[in-house]
Structures are given as C-alpha cells and as structure tokens.
Coordinates of C-alpha atoms and ligand atoms in Angstrom, one line a residue:
Chain A
M51 CA -19.2 -32.8 21.6
E52 CA -17.6 -32.1 18.2
L53 CA -18.7 -28.9 16.6
S54 CA -19.7 -30.6 13.4
Q55 CA -22.0 -32.8 15.3
R56 CA -23.5 -29.9 17.2
R57 CA -24.7 -28.4 13.9
S58 CA -26.3 -31.4 12.2
N59 CA -27.4 -31.6 8.6
A60 CA -31.0 -31.5 9.7
D61 CA -30.3 -28.2 11.3
Y62 CA -28.8 -27.0 8.1
E63 CA -31.7 -28.0 5.9
R64 CA -34.2 -26.4 8.3
G65 CA -32.0 -23.4 8.2
I66 CA -32.2 -23.0 4.4
E67 CA -35.9 -23.3 4.6
M68 CA -36.2 -20.7 7.3
A69 CA -33.8 -18.5 5.5
K70 CA -35.9 -18.6 2.4
A71 CA -38.9 -17.6 4.5
T72 CA -37.0 -14.6 5.9
E73 CA -36.3 -13.5 2.4
Q74 CA -40.0 -13.1 1.9
I75 CA -40.2 -10.5 4.6
Q76 CA -40.4 -7.0 3.1
Y77 CA -38.8 -4.2 5.1
E78 CA -40.9 -1.1 5.6
T79 CA -38.2 1.0 4.2
D80 CA -38.4 -0.4 0.7
D81 CA -40.2 2.8 -0.4
P82 CA -37.9 4.3 -3.0
N83 CA -39.1 7.9 -2.3
R84 CA -37.2 8.5 0.8
I85 CA -35.6 11.4 -0.9
Q86 CA -38.0 14.2 -1.7
D87 CA -37.8 17.0 -4.2
V88 CA -37.6 20.4 -2.5
G89 CA -38.1 22.6 -5.6
W90 CA -37.4 26.3 -5.9
T91 CA -38.9 27.9 -2.8
F92 CA -38.1 31.5 -1.9
K93 CA -36.1 30.2 1.0
E94 CA -34.0 28.0 -1.2
V95 CA -33.3 30.9 -3.6
W96 CA -32.4 33.1 -0.7
R97 CA -30.1 30.5 0.8
R98 CA -28.2 30.3 -2.4
T99 CA -27.9 34.0 -3.2
R100 CA -27.9 35.6 0.2
G101 CA -24.1 35.8 0.4
F102 CA -23.9 37.6 -2.9
V103 CA -26.8 39.9 -2.2
V104 CA -25.5 41.0 1.2
T105 CA -22.0 41.6 0.0
S106 CA -23.1 43.6 -3.1
V107 CA -25.5 45.8 -1.1
N108 CA -22.7 46.3 1.5
L109 CA -20.2 47.3 -1.1
I110 CA -22.5 49.7 -2.9
I111 CA -23.3 51.5 0.3
F112 CA -19.6 51.6 1.1
F113 CA -18.7 53.3 -2.2
I114 CA -21.6 55.7 -2.1
L115 CA -20.6 56.8 1.4
W116 CA -17.1 57.2 0.2
E117 CA -18.3 59.4 -2.7
I118 CA -20.4 61.5 -0.4
V119 CA -17.7 62.1 2.1
T120 CA -15.1 63.0 -0.6
T121 CA -17.6 65.3 -2.4
Y122 CA -19.0 67.2 0.5
G123 CA -16.3 66.7 3.1
N124 CA -13.3 68.9 3.3
I125 CA -10.8 66.3 2.2
N126 CA -7.7 66.8 0.1
S127 CA -8.1 64.6 -3.0
L128 CA -4.4 64.0 -2.9
F129 CA -4.9 61.8 0.2
L130 CA -8.3 60.4 -0.6
P131 CA -9.6 60.6 -4.2
K132 CA -13.3 60.4 -5.0
A133 CA -14.5 56.8 -5.5
S134 CA -15.8 57.8 -8.9
A135 CA -12.3 59.1 -9.8
M136 CA -10.8 55.8 -8.8
F137 CA -13.2 53.8 -10.9
Q138 CA -12.7 56.2 -13.8
E139 CA -8.9 55.7 -13.5
L140 CA -9.4 51.9 -13.3
W141 CA -11.7 51.8 -16.3
V142 CA -9.5 53.9 -18.5
G143 CA -6.3 52.1 -17.3
M144 CA -7.8 48.7 -18.0
T145 CA -9.2 49.5 -21.5
T146 CA -6.1 51.3 -23.0
R147 CA -2.7 49.9 -23.8
A148 CA 0.6 51.8 -24.1
P149 CA 1.6 52.7 -27.7
E150 CA 4.2 50.6 -29.4
G151 CA 7.7 51.4 -28.1
A152 CA 6.7 53.6 -25.2
V153 CA 9.3 53.8 -22.4
F154 CA 6.8 53.9 -19.6
S155 CA 3.3 52.6 -19.8
G156 CA 0.5 54.4 -17.9
S157 CA -1.9 51.6 -18.8
I158 CA -2.9 49.6 -15.7
L159 CA -3.7 46.6 -18.0
D160 CA 0.0 46.4 -19.2
H161 CA 1.2 46.3 -15.6
F162 CA -1.5 44.0 -14.5
L163 CA -0.7 41.5 -17.2
H164 CA 3.0 41.6 -16.3
S165 CA 2.2 41.0 -12.6
F166 CA -0.4 38.4 -13.3
T167 CA 1.8 36.4 -15.6
N168 CA 4.6 36.5 -13.0
L169 CA 2.2 35.4 -10.3
M170 CA 0.9 32.5 -12.3
T171 CA 4.4 31.4 -13.4
G172 CA 5.6 31.7 -9.8
L173 CA 2.6 29.7 -8.4
A174 CA 3.0 27.0 -11.1
I175 CA 6.7 26.6 -10.2
A176 CA 5.9 26.7 -6.5
M177 CA 3.3 23.9 -7.0
A178 CA 5.6 21.8 -9.1
I179 CA 8.2 21.9 -6.3
G180 CA 5.9 22.1 -3.3
I181 CA 3.3 19.3 -4.0
P182 CA 5.8 16.5 -4.7
G183 CA 8.1 17.8 -2.0
G184 CA 5.4 17.8 0.6
L185 CA 4.1 14.4 -0.4
L186 CA 7.6 12.9 -0.3
M187 CA 8.3 14.5 3.1
G188 CA 5.0 13.0 4.5
G189 CA 5.6 9.6 2.9
N190 CA 9.2 8.9 3.7
K191 CA 10.7 9.6 7.1
Y192 CA 14.3 9.9 5.9
V193 CA 13.3 12.6 3.4
E194 CA 11.3 14.2 6.2
S195 CA 14.1 14.3 8.7
I196 CA 16.6 15.5 6.1
L197 CA 14.5 18.3 4.6
S198 CA 12.3 19.5 7.6
P199 CA 15.0 21.7 9.2
Y200 CA 15.5 23.6 6.0
V201 CA 11.8 23.9 5.3
W202 CA 11.1 25.2 8.8
A203 CA 14.0 27.6 8.7
L204 CA 13.1 29.1 5.4
A205 CA 9.4 29.1 6.2
S206 CA 9.9 31.0 9.4
L207 CA 12.2 33.6 7.8
P208 CA 10.3 36.7 6.7
R209 CA 10.6 36.3 2.9
I210 CA 11.1 40.0 2.4
A211 CA 14.5 39.7 4.0
L212 CA 15.7 37.6 1.0
V213 CA 14.8 40.3 -1.6
P214 CA 18.1 42.2 -1.5
L215 CA 19.9 38.9 -1.9
F216 CA 17.9 37.9 -4.9
I217 CA 18.4 41.4 -6.5
L218 CA 22.1 40.9 -6.0
F219 CA 22.0 37.4 -7.6
L220 CA 19.6 38.1 -10.4
G221 CA 19.5 41.8 -10.9
F222 CA 16.3 43.8 -11.6
T223 CA 14.9 41.1 -13.8
T224 CA 11.6 39.2 -14.3
T225 CA 13.5 36.1 -13.1
M226 CA 14.2 37.8 -9.8
Q227 CA 10.6 38.7 -9.4
V228 CA 9.4 35.2 -10.2
T229 CA 11.9 33.7 -7.8
I230 CA 10.6 35.9 -5.0
I231 CA 7.1 34.8 -5.8
V232 CA 8.2 31.1 -5.8
I233 CA 10.0 31.4 -2.5
S234 CA 7.0 33.1 -1.0
A235 CA 4.4 30.6 -2.2
V236 CA 6.2 27.3 -2.0
F237 CA 6.3 26.8 1.8
P238 CA 2.6 26.9 2.6
I239 CA 2.2 24.4 -0.2
V240 CA 4.9 22.1 1.1
I241 CA 3.8 22.2 4.7
N242 CA 0.2 21.6 3.9
A243 CA 0.8 18.7 1.6
W244 CA 3.2 17.2 4.2
A245 CA 0.6 17.6 7.0
G246 CA -2.1 16.1 4.8
V247 CA -0.1 12.9 4.3
K248 CA 0.9 12.7 7.9
T249 CA -2.7 13.1 9.2
T250 CA -4.3 10.6 6.8
E251 CA -6.8 8.8 8.9
K252 CA -5.3 5.5 10.1
S253 CA -8.6 3.6 9.8
L254 CA -8.9 4.5 6.1
L255 CA -5.4 3.2 5.5
A256 CA -6.3 0.0 7.4
A257 CA -9.5 -0.4 5.4
A258 CA -7.5 -0.1 2.1
K259 CA -4.9 -2.5 3.3
V260 CA -7.5 -5.1 4.4
F261 CA -9.1 -5.0 1.0
G262 CA -5.9 -5.6 -0.8
A263 CA -4.2 -2.3 -1.4
N264 CA -0.5 -2.4 -2.2
R265 CA 1.8 0.5 -1.4
V266 CA 1.2 2.3 -4.6
Q267 CA -2.6 1.9 -4.4
L268 CA -2.5 3.1 -0.8
Y269 CA -1.0 6.3 -2.1
Y270 CA -3.3 7.1 -5.0
K271 CA -6.5 5.6 -3.6
V272 CA -6.2 7.0 0.0
V273 CA -3.4 9.3 0.8
L274 CA -3.7 11.5 -2.3
P275 CA -7.4 12.1 -2.2
Y276 CA -7.2 12.7 1.5
T277 CA -4.4 15.2 1.0
L278 CA -6.0 17.0 -1.9
P279 CA -7.9 19.5 0.2
F280 CA -4.8 20.2 2.3
I281 CA -2.9 20.9 -0.9
I282 CA -5.6 23.3 -2.1
S283 CA -5.5 25.2 1.2
G284 CA -1.7 25.3 0.8
I285 CA -2.2 26.8 -2.7
Q286 CA -4.7 29.3 -1.3
Q287 CA -2.2 30.4 1.3
G288 CA 0.4 30.4 -1.4
I289 CA -1.6 32.8 -3.5
G290 CA -1.8 35.3 -0.6
R291 CA 1.9 35.0 0.0
G292 CA 2.7 35.0 -3.7
L293 CA 0.8 38.2 -4.2
I294 CA 2.9 39.8 -1.4
G295 CA 5.9 38.5 -3.2
V296 CA 4.7 40.1 -6.5
V297 CA 4.3 43.6 -5.0
I298 CA 7.5 43.5 -2.9
A299 CA 9.5 42.3 -5.9
E300 CA 8.1 45.2 -8.0
L301 CA 8.4 47.8 -5.3
F302 CA 12.0 47.0 -4.6
G303 CA 13.2 46.6 -8.1
G304 CA 11.6 46.8 -11.5
S305 CA 10.1 49.1 -14.0
N306 CA 6.8 47.4 -14.5
G307 CA 4.1 45.6 -12.7
L308 CA 1.4 46.7 -10.3
G309 CA 3.8 47.2 -7.4
Y310 CA 5.8 49.5 -9.5
L311 CA 2.7 51.3 -10.7
I312 CA 1.6 52.0 -7.1
Q313 CA 5.0 53.4 -6.3
R314 CA 5.1 55.6 -9.5
S315 CA 1.5 56.9 -9.2
A316 CA 2.0 57.8 -5.6
D317 CA 5.3 59.6 -6.5
T318 CA 3.5 61.6 -9.1
F319 CA 0.6 62.4 -6.8
N320 CA -1.9 60.4 -8.9
T321 CA -3.7 59.1 -5.9
A322 CA -6.7 58.0 -7.9
M323 CA -4.4 55.7 -9.8
T324 CA -2.9 54.3 -6.6
F325 CA -6.3 53.5 -5.3
A326 CA -7.3 52.0 -8.6
V327 CA -4.4 49.6 -8.5
L328 CA -5.0 48.7 -4.8
L329 CA -8.6 47.9 -5.7
L330 CA -7.4 45.8 -8.6
L331 CA -5.1 43.9 -6.3
I332 CA -7.9 43.2 -3.9
V333 CA -10.2 42.0 -6.6
M334 CA -7.5 39.8 -8.1
S335 CA -6.5 38.3 -4.7
L336 CA -10.1 37.6 -3.7
S337 CA -11.0 36.1 -7.1
L338 CA -8.1 33.7 -6.9
I339 CA -8.8 32.8 -3.3
N340 CA -12.5 32.3 -4.0
F341 CA -11.6 30.1 -7.0
T342 CA -9.6 27.8 -4.7
R343 CA -12.4 27.8 -2.2
W344 CA -14.8 26.7 -4.9
L345 CA -12.3 24.1 -6.0
E346 CA -12.0 22.8 -2.5
A347 CA -15.8 22.5 -2.1
K348 CA -15.9 20.8 -5.4
V349 CA -13.2 18.2 -4.7
A350 CA -13.8 17.8 -1.0
P351 CA -17.5 18.2 -0.3
W352 CA -17.2 16.1 2.8
R353 CA -15.2 18.9 4.5
N354 CA -18.4 20.8 5.3
V355 CA -18.1 24.4 6.3
N356 CA -19.9 25.1 9.6
H357 CA -22.0 28.2 10.0
L358 CA -22.1 28.6 13.7
Chain B
M236 CA -23.2 -25.5 5.6
P237 CA -22.2 -27.5 8.6
I238 CA -19.1 -26.7 10.4
S239 CA -16.1 -28.7 9.3
N240 CA -13.5 -30.3 11.5
E241 CA -10.8 -28.4 9.8
N242 CA -9.2 -25.5 11.8
I243 CA -9.0 -22.4 9.7
I244 CA -7.7 -19.8 12.3
V245 CA -5.3 -20.9 15.0
A246 CA -3.9 -18.5 17.6
D247 CA -1.1 -20.0 19.5
N248 CA 0.1 -18.1 22.6
L249 CA -0.7 -14.9 20.7
T250 CA 0.5 -11.8 22.5
I251 CA -0.2 -8.3 21.3
S252 CA 1.4 -5.3 22.9
Y253 CA 1.5 -1.6 22.1
D254 CA 4.4 0.8 22.8
L255 CA 3.4 3.8 24.8
H256 CA 6.3 5.9 23.7
R257 CA 5.4 8.9 25.8
E258 CA 5.6 6.9 29.0
R259 CA 8.4 4.5 27.9
K260 CA 6.1 1.6 28.7
K261 CA 4.5 -1.3 26.9
L262 CA 0.8 -2.0 27.1
I263 CA 0.1 -5.7 26.9
A264 CA -3.3 -5.8 25.3
L265 CA -3.6 -9.5 24.7
Q266 CA -1.6 -12.2 26.4
D267 CA -1.2 -15.9 25.5
I268 CA -4.3 -16.3 23.5
N269 CA -4.9 -19.9 22.4
L270 CA -7.9 -20.3 20.2
E271 CA -8.7 -22.6 17.4
I272 CA -11.5 -21.7 15.0
K273 CA -13.0 -24.2 12.7
K274 CA -14.0 -23.6 9.1
G275 CA -17.6 -22.4 9.0
E276 CA -17.7 -21.6 12.7
F277 CA -19.3 -18.5 14.1
V278 CA -17.1 -17.3 17.0
V279 CA -18.2 -14.3 19.1
L280 CA -15.8 -12.3 21.2
V281 CA -17.1 -10.5 24.2
G282 CA -15.4 -8.6 27.0
P283 CA -15.2 -5.1 28.5
S284 CA -14.1 -2.1 26.5
G285 CA -10.4 -2.0 26.0
C286 CA -9.8 -5.7 26.7
G287 CA -8.3 -6.4 23.3
K288 CA -11.1 -7.7 21.0
T289 CA -10.2 -5.4 18.2
S290 CA -6.6 -6.2 18.6
F291 CA -7.3 -9.8 18.1
I292 CA -9.1 -9.5 14.8
N293 CA -6.5 -6.9 13.7
A294 CA -3.9 -9.6 14.3
V295 CA -5.9 -12.1 12.3
S296 CA -6.4 -9.7 9.5
G297 CA -2.7 -9.0 9.5
L298 CA -3.0 -5.3 10.2
I299 CA -0.9 -5.2 13.3
P300 CA 2.3 -7.1 14.2
K301 CA 2.3 -9.7 17.0
S302 CA 4.6 -9.4 19.9
G303 CA 4.6 -13.1 20.7
G304 CA 3.2 -16.4 19.7
S305 CA 1.5 -16.9 16.3
V306 CA -1.7 -16.6 14.4
K307 CA -2.1 -19.0 11.5
V308 CA -4.8 -18.9 8.8
R309 CA -5.1 -22.3 7.0
G310 CA -1.8 -23.2 8.6
E311 CA 0.1 -20.2 7.3
E312 CA 1.5 -17.5 9.5
V313 CA -0.4 -14.2 9.1
T314 CA 2.0 -11.5 8.0
A315 CA -0.3 -9.2 5.9
P316 CA -4.0 -8.8 4.9
G317 CA -5.3 -11.2 2.3
P318 CA -8.3 -11.4 0.0
D319 CA -9.7 -14.3 2.0
R320 CA -10.3 -12.1 5.0
A321 CA -12.7 -9.2 5.0
M322 CA -13.3 -6.8 7.9
V323 CA -16.2 -4.7 9.1
F324 CA -14.6 -1.8 11.0
Q325 CA -15.7 -0.5 14.4
D326 CA -15.3 3.0 13.1
Y327 CA -16.7 2.3 9.6
A328 CA -13.6 3.4 7.8
L329 CA -15.4 4.6 4.7
L330 CA -13.5 6.8 2.2
P331 CA -15.3 10.1 2.5
W332 CA -14.7 11.2 -1.1
R333 CA -16.4 8.1 -2.5
T334 CA -20.1 7.4 -2.8
V335 CA -21.7 4.5 -1.1
E336 CA -21.5 2.4 -4.2
S337 CA -17.9 3.4 -5.0
N338 CA -16.9 2.5 -1.4
I339 CA -18.4 -0.9 -1.8
R340 CA -16.5 -1.4 -5.0
L341 CA -13.2 -0.4 -3.5
P342 CA -12.1 -4.0 -2.9
Y343 CA -12.7 -4.8 -6.6
E344 CA -10.4 -2.0 -7.6
L345 CA -7.6 -3.0 -5.2
Q346 CA -7.4 -6.7 -5.9
N347 CA -8.3 -9.1 -8.7
L348 CA -11.0 -11.3 -7.2
G349 CA -11.4 -13.1 -10.6
I350 CA -15.0 -12.2 -11.1
S351 CA -16.8 -10.6 -14.0
E352 CA -18.1 -7.0 -14.2
E353 CA -21.6 -8.5 -14.4
E354 CA -21.1 -10.5 -11.2
K355 CA -19.6 -7.4 -9.4
K356 CA -22.7 -5.3 -10.3
Q357 CA -25.0 -8.0 -9.1
R358 CA -23.1 -8.5 -5.9
V359 CA -23.1 -4.8 -5.1
K360 CA -26.8 -4.6 -5.8
N361 CA -27.5 -7.6 -3.6
C362 CA -25.3 -6.4 -0.8
L363 CA -27.0 -2.9 -0.8
E364 CA -30.4 -4.5 -0.7
L365 CA -29.2 -6.8 2.1
V366 CA -28.3 -3.9 4.3
D367 CA -31.4 -2.0 3.2
L368 CA -29.5 0.8 1.5
A369 CA -30.9 0.5 -2.0
G370 CA -31.4 4.0 -3.3
F371 CA -28.4 5.5 -1.5
E372 CA -25.8 4.3 -4.1
K373 CA -24.9 7.9 -5.0
S374 CA -24.9 9.3 -1.5
F375 CA -21.6 10.2 0.2
P376 CA -20.8 8.9 3.7
Y377 CA -21.2 12.4 5.2
E378 CA -24.8 12.4 4.1
L379 CA -25.6 9.2 6.0
S380 CA -26.5 8.5 9.6
G381 CA -24.1 6.5 11.8
G382 CA -26.1 3.3 11.4
M383 CA -26.2 3.7 7.7
K384 CA -22.5 4.2 7.4
Q385 CA -22.0 1.0 9.5
R386 CA -24.2 -0.9 7.1
V387 CA -22.2 0.4 4.1
G388 CA -19.1 -1.1 5.9
I389 CA -21.0 -4.4 6.2
A390 CA -21.9 -4.4 2.5
R391 CA -18.4 -3.6 1.5
A392 CA -17.1 -6.6 3.4
L393 CA -19.8 -9.0 2.2
A394 CA -19.4 -7.9 -1.4
T395 CA -16.0 -9.6 -1.5
N396 CA -17.6 -12.9 -0.4
P397 CA -14.7 -13.7 1.9
D398 CA -13.9 -17.0 3.5
I399 CA -13.4 -15.3 6.8
L400 CA -15.4 -12.4 8.0
L401 CA -14.0 -10.3 10.8
A402 CA -16.8 -8.1 12.1
D403 CA -15.9 -5.5 14.8
E404 CA -19.2 -4.6 16.5
P405 CA -20.9 -4.4 13.1
F406 CA -24.4 -3.6 14.5
A407 CA -23.4 -1.3 17.3
A408 CA -24.9 1.8 15.8
I409 CA -28.0 0.2 14.3
D410 CA -31.4 0.5 15.7
A411 CA -33.1 -2.5 17.4
M412 CA -35.4 -3.4 14.5
T413 CA -32.9 -3.2 11.7
R414 CA -30.4 -4.9 13.9
E415 CA -32.6 -7.9 14.3
A416 CA -33.1 -8.1 10.6
M417 CA -29.4 -7.8 10.0
Q418 CA -28.6 -10.5 12.6
A419 CA -31.0 -12.8 10.7
E420 CA -29.3 -12.0 7.4
M421 CA -25.9 -12.5 8.9
E422 CA -26.8 -15.9 10.2
R423 CA -28.4 -16.8 6.9
I424 CA -25.3 -15.8 4.9
V425 CA -22.9 -17.6 7.2
M426 CA -25.0 -20.7 7.0
E427 CA -25.5 -20.6 3.3
T428 CA -21.9 -19.8 2.3
G429 CA -20.1 -21.6 5.0
Q430 CA -18.1 -18.5 5.9
T431 CA -16.1 -18.4 9.1
C432 CA -17.0 -15.4 11.2
V433 CA -15.2 -13.8 14.1
F434 CA -17.7 -11.4 15.5
I435 CA -17.3 -8.8 18.3
T436 CA -20.2 -7.5 20.2
H437 CA -21.1 -5.9 23.5
S438 CA -24.6 -7.4 23.4
I439 CA -24.8 -10.7 25.2
D440 CA -28.1 -11.5 23.5
E441 CA -26.5 -11.0 20.1
A442 CA -23.5 -13.2 21.2
I443 CA -25.8 -16.1 22.2
L444 CA -28.1 -15.8 19.2
L445 CA -25.3 -15.7 16.6
G446 CA -22.4 -17.6 18.1
D447 CA -21.4 -21.3 18.0
R448 CA -19.0 -20.3 20.7
V449 CA -18.7 -17.2 22.8
V450 CA -15.2 -16.3 23.9
V451 CA -15.1 -14.1 27.0
I452 CA -11.9 -12.1 27.3
S453 CA -10.6 -10.7 30.5
Y454 CA -9.4 -7.1 31.1
R455 CA -5.7 -6.4 31.4
P456 CA -4.1 -8.5 30.6
G457 CA -6.5 -9.7 28.0
K458 CA -6.7 -13.4 28.3
I459 CA -9.4 -15.9 27.4
K460 CA -11.5 -16.2 30.5
E461 CA -13.9 -18.8 29.3
I462 CA -15.3 -20.2 26.1
V463 CA -19.0 -20.9 26.2
N464 CA -20.5 -23.3 23.7
I465 CA -23.9 -22.4 22.4
D466 CA -25.8 -25.4 21.2
F467 CA -29.1 -24.0 20.0
P468 CA -30.1 -25.4 16.6
R469 CA -30.0 -23.0 13.7
P470 CA -31.4 -20.8 12.4
R471 CA -32.1 -19.1 15.7
M472 CA -33.0 -15.7 14.7
N473 CA -36.6 -16.2 13.8
N474 CA -37.1 -19.0 16.2
S475 CA -39.0 -17.6 19.1
E476 CA -38.5 -20.7 21.2
V477 CA -34.7 -20.0 21.6
K478 CA -35.2 -16.7 23.6
I479 CA -37.7 -18.1 26.0
S480 CA -35.9 -21.3 26.8
K481 CA -34.4 -22.0 30.2
T482 CA -31.0 -22.7 28.7
Y483 CA -31.0 -19.3 27.0
A484 CA -31.6 -17.6 30.3
E485 CA -28.9 -19.6 32.0
L486 CA -26.4 -18.9 29.3
R487 CA -27.2 -15.2 29.4
D488 CA -26.8 -15.1 33.1
H489 CA -23.5 -17.0 33.0
I490 CA -21.9 -14.8 30.3
W491 CA -23.3 -11.7 31.9
N492 CA -21.6 -12.6 35.2
L493 CA -18.3 -13.4 33.5
V494 CA -18.3 -10.0 31.7
K495 CA -19.5 -8.1 34.7
D496 CA -16.6 -9.3 36.8
E497 CA -14.2 -8.0 34.2
A498 CA -16.1 -4.8 33.6
M499 CA -16.0 -4.1 37.3
Q500 CA -12.2 -4.2 37.2
T501 CA -12.1 -1.7 34.4
T502 CA -14.2 0.8 36.3
R503 CA -12.2 0.2 39.5
G504 CA -9.0 0.8 37.7
E505 CA -5.9 -1.3 38.1
Ligands
LIG807 N1 -2.7 1.9 18.4 C1 -2.7 1.7 19.8 N2 -1.7 2.3 20.5 C2 -1.6 2.1 21.8 N3 -2.5 1.4 22.5 C3 -3.5 0.8 21.9 C4 -3.6 0.9 20.4 N4 -4.7 0.2 20.1 C5 -5.3 -0.3 21.2 N5 -4.5 0.0 22.3 C6 -4.8 -0.4 23.6 O1 -5.0 -1.8 23.6 C7 -6.1 -2.1 24.4 C8 -7.0 -3.0 23.7 O2 -7.6 -2.2 22.6 P1 -8.7 -2.8 21.7 O3 -9.0 -1.8 20.7 O4 -8.2 -4.1 21.1 O5 -9.9 -3.0 22.7 P2 -11.4 -3.5 22.4 O6 -11.6 -4.7 23.2 O7 -11.7 -3.6 20.9 O8 -12.3 -2.4 23.0 P3 -13.7 -1.8 22.6 O9 -14.7 -2.7 23.0 O10 -13.8 -0.5 23.3 O11 -13.6 -1.6 21.1 C9 -6.7 -0.9 24.9 O12 -6.4 -0.8 26.3 C10 -6.0 0.2 24.2 O13 -5.7 1.3 25.1
LIG808 MG1 -12.8 -2.6 19.6

C-alpha cells in the first residue's frame, strides 16, 4: 500500500479535530508561581556573610595573639615586630609620600604605586599576547604544532633563571621589570586559553552547526564564551606568577618597588617595615585573585563551585 | 497533512565508520543503509544502544562525513547542515551561558530565516508553552532538571519550524505523564505542518504510536533488519482504541522480538 493512501484525508481531518481538542487540555503545571520568594531569613543572611564573618574573626584572633606573644614573650623585635608596630608602619607608609627630589623614598605608597603600575602593565601586555596566542593555538593545528614546543619549553623553565639575562639585555630599568612580569604571567594565560578552545564541548559545536553557524559564528557564539572562564583562570594564575615576577625583578635589580623596599628595610633592620610590605603584598595578591574569582562567577555562573 | 509520494530523504548504501586511532582500527557503525523517507512521513528508528541510530541522523544533518554511499535531501547530496533540518540532541546540547529563551533564539541569530521579530517572539512563546516551560525563560540550563533541559532542546528545534525534524531520543529523560502529552503535541505538529520526522527512541510503544514506519537496526554492523509499517489511523495519541487493539499487541511483540535478538548480541559481546 502506498503511504499516501495509508494516511487518508479523512484521517487528516479527524486529526485536526482531535488536535484541537487536545489543545483544550490544561496541564496542571500552568501555575505561574512555581518559583517562590524566599525572603531574608536569618539562614539566608548567614549563608551570604558567613565566609566574611569567619575570616574576619579568624584574622582578628590571629593578630591579637601575635600582639600578645610579642608583648609578653621574650622575642627580639628585630626578628618579629609587634603586630601593632607593623600596622603603624603600614599606615604611616601608605599615607605619606616622599618629598620632591628625594633620592630614596621611605614611603610605602611610592613603592607600591611603582610595583602596582608595573604589574598592571605587565599583565595587560601578557593578556594582549596570551589570549589571542592561546586562541590561535587552539583553533589552528598548524599554529599549534609550530608554537607548542616553544610554549612548553618556556613555560617549564623556572622564569627566575631568565632574570640575569634580561638584566644583561635591558639593564636595571622599568622595561626589564615589566618584561619579567610579562614572561611570568603570559604562559598560564596562553595555556589556559589554548586548553579552553581544545576542550570546547563537541555537542555544543554540533548544535551551533546544525542551527546554521558559520566558522566565525562558531568562534564567537560557542568557542569564546566557553573559553572565557578558562582565560580568567589563566589570568588568575598569571597574577600570582606576575607578582612573583614583580618582587624578583625588584629584588635583583632596581631602586624602587615593593621588592626593593623589602630588601632595603631588612638591610636596615626595620623589620616592622618588612612585615608591613609583606602584608601589603598579601592583601594586593588576594584582592586581585578574589576580583578574578568574582569575575569568573559573574561571567560563568554555570561553573558552580562545589562545597563538599 | 497527508504524506506525499515525493521522497525527501534518500539514503543509498550509506556507510558510516569511525577511526579508532588508538587501536589503528575502523569501527563500521552503519553499513549499506538503504532508506527512502517520504515528505511528511514519520519514521522511527529503533535498535540496541550503539547500533548507529545517532550516526544515521548525524549523517542526514550533515554533521559527520559518510564513508560510503550517499544521503540525499531533496535530491541533493548532504555535505553540511542546512536550515531545512533541525535536530533535537540526545545530550541536549544547550549553551550553558545562555538562558532558556536565548538558547531557543540561537538559530535566529545564526541564520536568516526570513521572519519578522514579532513572529520570532510569538514562536518562542508558543514553543515554550508547548513544552510546558513558560515562566522559565530567564533560567539557565544548570538550573533545570534533565527533562526540562531536554524540552528546551525540543523547543529550540521546533522554533525554527524546519521541514525535517531529526529527533534523537527527545523524550528519554521526561516523565511518563509529560511524555504522553509531548508525544501528542509532536504528532499534532507533524500532522499540521507536514514536517518530515526522523525519530529515535528506545520505547517500542512510542515507536508504534508515533511512527508511520519503524526501522529496526541491527547491532554491528548496523544494518536495516526490518522495516515495520504502522497503519493505525491518526491521531493515535488520544485514541484509546489503538493501544488495546490486537494489531497493536502483535506489532509490539514483533518489534520487541526483533530488538531483543539484537540486544542479546550486544550483551553477549562480539
Ligand atoms: N565520535 C565517535 N568516535 C568513535 N566511535 C564512535 C563515535 N560516535 C559513535 N561511535 C561508535 O559508533 C557506534 C554507533 O554510535 P551511535 O551513537 O550512532 O549509536 P546509537 O544507536 O545512537 O546508540 P544509543 O542508543 O546508545 O544512543 C557506537 O558503537 C559507537 O561506539
Ligand atoms: Mg544515540
């Protein structure tokens, strides 16, 4: 029997009628209030603030214990200053600036600004090279096979080993310091962006292709959004590495920056200052890393963090 | 719309194989498939897991290359996906950074379907209601259950109003009640629009209720074992007589035995 005969016109008309009847059926789930307001319960407030509260209390206890131990214990303040002395030094250092024309600045703020500007410049350059580089490596197998040996070689080399070479090339300059930061931060960014492109879920690419994506659309509608959180983790690792780069560059060669200040204050037995600078480095690093975490959660909420 | 006599999809000795690079071997998933699908026809593919059902519709959609033979859509060799063919994916394939609504609108952004913004809005709304997801427009896929994600995938395919709908186990993750409603909707849409549908399922009941023909595929190599014609008048979904008829029981038994023989082979190993 022909198919067209098997499904006759009478069937068809009856079908339309019955189809109309099915449209009348209301599903139970038509209720629009399936999502309920939770409101501000104590539990909800605690859920949002517990991280901050626990950490704050933890830190306050830590610094109080530190103060007690250094005040009543028999500890040489050359090795471990009082917590209060450290905070005092930090406060004064961050609120004063060196006078015009001074040879050496004792102001932490001056050195901080120098280091911070270098770090940001270095990170920006590292991103400008690393993101397109990684995307290209992931997207084109020729670029990948040509570049990957160099990327792996340089990424596996302890970056500190390159410092003497850069000093030789560029002298004790800001350019040298920034170069070291770039070379430290660029590889995690390249490698993450590269991995992001390579691991883009096949079925997502298939879906985009089926619904009409051309090559360009495939990139900016699927590959890029998929890779974005990878790039952000790359930047996050880059910040950590870059900060190491900052301090190393300044410890090795330079006459300003936080690394230099650590060296100088330790040399002049101003341990409170050394500790103040270390604390500032920690705060700076954590702020930047938390910023990227926040950014990651903002742009990629589907990558849920599990609390096991 | 009644089924026409015009072939829309023609597979001619279609062979699909995959390279298993690790073992330096080739896996022949489908071998010498000959199948002619008429415009407006509802064809259901059944067969044990791994027999090559997904491979077949991937070849029709143009997602994977053929290793031999040909697949033609409207007489033209398939080389790439086209706007006339939409697909519901077995693994949903929703973009996780897009909301439900934005996922459904994806096809509109990727290709010019020549429809107005008004029409697009209306279609998205209709499709969301159809799959019973009104109110979840702004939700992200990770906030949905498996069955809900699957329904978004269905809505996305339907919103393009394709000539050919390739549906890969579209109701697999959906509960029995919703599933029945969705089957009825699917039948209604296909009847009203005259869409051609290639539908994969593991449910023999679903195959008989929806299909004009049920194609049973064998396991390794995947060949067409038998094509079973289903002659019940439509619509069948809300017709209680279909399920209690003797023919239904016989068809069910017949297809069940065909699939069972093949499934036994998969569990026994080759
Ligand atoms: N990308 C791939 N690479 C290698 N082998 C593959 C690939 N895709 C599928 N196969 C193989 O081809 C065979 C057929 O796969 P296919 O996905 O078409 O099966 P299926 O009938 O859809 O199964 P299921 O019912 O489980 O979805 C399987 O044996 C599988 O191992
Ligand atoms: Mg499959």
